[in-house]
């Protein structure tokens, strides 16, 4: 398993991490199969979506903040229940196809770390999985 | 990795694909473990849910369209931000248990391609993964 | 594959299952990689989130019930469409990092079975996957 670190800048931020993840894979012997990308956090997840137009991420940030409002009579004393709920809606991990050690996403797909309670220092844990032959 | 093609018919459509995926697996030597099913798109995802009563899919289509309205002052100029957001809510991939090369889902479970910006031609990428012994 | 049984107590319940899953892994030879946790149901899913403060689960239960109301002119005659939709929002499976046969989650992370149409007897299916070397 490889760990990479990222820094987020706002409370709600879809941070593109495709390039950072691809760079980290250079440390591994090339393989065919999948890469598991895991956020070890409970207020930040992982998703795959378009990264060509930054407005897509901006629209997603706004929509998720609207769907689960920050203040809504939550019981959790830390005050960040919205971030926990948003994290479970996008999920804390994803699996990405890999060919010869390179991420093999669809043409418009990129990987985002989804920050819901930033700014913070965060990690992503990367686990390579081989395709069955 | 195997690729299959599907055609969707409406803007929002949960299209059952269990049978198409099972048929495609005939090209692989049988294995025990999991099948990774990946949508390489950013406005269409994958989910597992009931396929006995088509009303379940119809209710899901309506609920997702209501949750993330098509028009909501989005910034993304293409006008399909709702489809991007809905895709991240269901996710672009899933893993399904497999026994001897056959999908081993729960009794009522089936696989859907979730179209959110159709009608279109779409692909699903299938990667077999072996269970650890 | 290992199957474990759980019993839920309410219609909507995030039931912590980290300990039960870790206990079940004692039956397997230790491995490094991932564990796939699959809910074979269509009205109950799986998510990873904080388990230190039970208020987090309570807030998530309320938020999901509010997001997808139980009664909303659904077509599905069984009357539990909300449970189907909530299940697809959290997803029916997850993958958890494993070191030497032990779950290797983030500090605050734990695994929940997400009951959306309880109380019921439920199952989780566990499949070990080895990391590529």
XYZ file of N, CA and C in Angstrom, chain B residues 34 47-50 53 55-56 59-60 62-64 66-67 89-90 95 97 99 104-106 108-109 129-133, chain C residues 1 29 36 38-42 67-68 72-78 81 84-85 88-89 92-93 95 125 127-130:
180
model
N -14.658 -11.718 -7.562
C -15.484 -10.544 -7.799
C -15.384 -10.124 -9.255
N -25.445 0.937 -10.508
C -25.940 0.604 -9.171
C -26.538 -0.792 -9.177
N -26.704 -1.330 -7.967
C -27.324 -2.640 -7.780
C -28.629 -2.411 -7.021
N -29.738 -2.942 -7.555
C -31.002 -2.817 -6.850
C -31.997 -3.846 -7.390
N -33.209 -3.815 -6.883
C -34.224 -4.789 -7.290
C -34.580 -4.655 -8.760
N -39.643 -5.871 -9.937
C -40.724 -4.931 -10.253
C -40.128 -3.684 -10.912
N -41.263 -0.942 -11.366
C -41.626 0.293 -10.658
C -40.510 0.767 -9.733
N -39.671 -0.141 -9.254
C -38.555 0.279 -8.384
C -37.615 1.195 -9.175
N -39.308 4.544 -9.801
C -39.304 5.396 -8.603
C -37.918 5.988 -8.345
N -36.870 5.208 -8.597
C -35.509 5.712 -8.411
C -35.198 6.822 -9.409
N -37.279 8.893 -10.810
C -38.001 10.103 -10.390
C -37.354 10.746 -9.161
N -36.964 9.923 -8.207
C -36.399 10.467 -6.966
C -35.067 11.157 -7.221
N -34.219 10.574 -8.076
C -32.916 11.189 -8.361
C -33.087 12.474 -9.164
N -35.616 14.427 -8.936
C -36.178 15.412 -8.003
C -35.094 15.930 -7.040
N -34.231 15.018 -6.598
C -33.178 15.362 -5.638
C -32.202 16.377 -6.236
N -23.417 10.510 -7.050
C -24.223 9.983 -5.944
C -24.372 8.460 -6.029
N -24.582 7.917 -7.220
C -24.675 6.446 -7.317
C -23.304 5.808 -7.498
N -18.676 -3.689 -7.453
C -18.027 -5.000 -7.431
C -19.087 -6.039 -7.083
N -20.004 -10.177 -6.316
C -19.476 -11.513 -6.050
C -19.693 -12.457 -7.240
N -19.162 -16.693 -8.452
C -18.836 -18.105 -8.164
C -18.696 -18.848 -9.477
N -22.942 -13.801 -8.549
C -23.577 -14.387 -7.364
C -24.168 -13.271 -6.513
N -25.215 -12.668 -7.054
C -25.892 -11.562 -6.365
C -26.918 -12.103 -5.376
N -27.418 -11.226 -4.492
C -28.540 -11.598 -3.637
C -29.781 -11.865 -4.481
N -32.757 -10.791 -4.878
C -33.518 -9.737 -5.555
C -32.624 -8.731 -6.262
N -31.319 -8.925 -6.187
C -30.412 -7.919 -6.744
C -30.180 -8.090 -8.251
N -11.651 -10.392 -10.761
C -10.700 -10.365 -9.643
C -10.852 -11.675 -8.864
N -9.714 -12.296 -8.564
C -9.764 -13.586 -7.880
C -9.786 -13.378 -6.364
N -10.583 -14.214 -5.694
C -10.623 -14.239 -4.226
C -9.294 -14.790 -3.691
N -8.814 -14.229 -2.563
C -7.605 -14.749 -1.929
C -7.889 -16.141 -1.357
N -6.879 -17.029 -1.413
C -7.108 -18.408 -0.909
C -6.442 -18.596 0.447
N -15.561 -17.241 0.411
C -16.472 -16.200 0.923
C -17.055 -16.624 2.279
N -6.926 -17.549 6.635
C -5.481 -17.304 6.789
C -5.203 -15.817 6.571
N -13.818 -7.302 0.653
C -15.062 -6.834 0.044
C -16.221 -7.221 0.952
N -20.248 -7.166 1.166
C -21.397 -7.046 0.252
C -22.700 -7.304 0.993
N -23.640 -6.368 0.885
C -25.003 -6.606 1.355
C -25.791 -7.208 0.204
N -26.320 -8.446 0.357
C -27.055 -9.075 -0.741
C -28.508 -8.611 -0.820
N -28.806 -7.494 -0.172
C -30.179 -6.998 -0.068
C -30.404 -5.788 -0.980
N -31.673 -5.424 -1.172
C -31.985 -4.255 -2.007
C -32.602 -3.121 -1.181
N -34.065 13.160 3.281
C -33.697 13.328 1.875
C -34.647 12.553 0.964
N -34.967 11.327 1.354
C -35.842 10.454 0.556
C -37.028 10.070 1.454
N -43.998 9.335 -0.878
C -43.768 10.394 -1.869
C -44.374 9.992 -3.219
N -45.583 9.438 -3.200
C -46.301 9.056 -4.423
C -45.493 8.059 -5.264
N -44.864 7.095 -4.600
C -44.102 6.083 -5.339
C -45.047 5.110 -6.046
N -44.565 4.495 -7.138
C -45.364 3.537 -7.899
C -45.254 2.115 -7.321
N -44.080 1.754 -6.796
C -43.790 0.389 -6.329
C -44.797 -0.037 -5.251
N -45.546 -1.120 -5.520
C -46.687 -1.490 -4.683
C -46.295 -1.938 -3.275
N -45.047 -2.402 -3.100
C -44.635 -2.862 -1.765
C -44.541 -1.713 -0.758
N -40.223 1.939 -1.552
C -39.326 2.537 -2.555
C -38.255 3.408 -1.922
N -35.300 1.381 -1.117
C -34.509 1.017 -2.298
C -33.617 2.186 -2.732
N -34.180 3.382 -2.740
C -33.433 4.552 -3.212
C -32.296 4.882 -2.231
N -29.343 2.605 -2.805
C -28.470 2.952 -3.931
C -27.649 4.207 -3.658
N -28.121 5.085 -2.780
C -27.322 6.278 -2.449
C -26.086 5.912 -1.622
N -24.368 -0.899 -1.962
C -24.516 -2.175 -1.263
C -23.195 -2.838 -0.917
N -22.076 -2.206 -1.266
C -20.828 -2.852 -0.867
C -19.723 -1.841 -0.660
N -15.098 -1.741 0.070
C -13.826 -2.463 0.145
C -13.006 -1.817 1.252
N -21.777 -10.545 3.085
C -20.885 -11.508 2.441
C -19.493 -10.893 2.347
N -15.498 -11.159 1.156
C -14.573 -11.784 0.197
C -13.185 -11.158 0.325
N -12.174 -11.956 0.682
C -10.802 -11.424 0.790
C -10.130 -11.318 -0.579
N -9.400 -10.218 -0.773
C -8.699 -9.953 -2.036
C -7.247 -9.614 -1.707
N -6.324 -10.241 -2.430
C -4.914 -10.028 -2.148
C -4.371 -8.835 -2.931
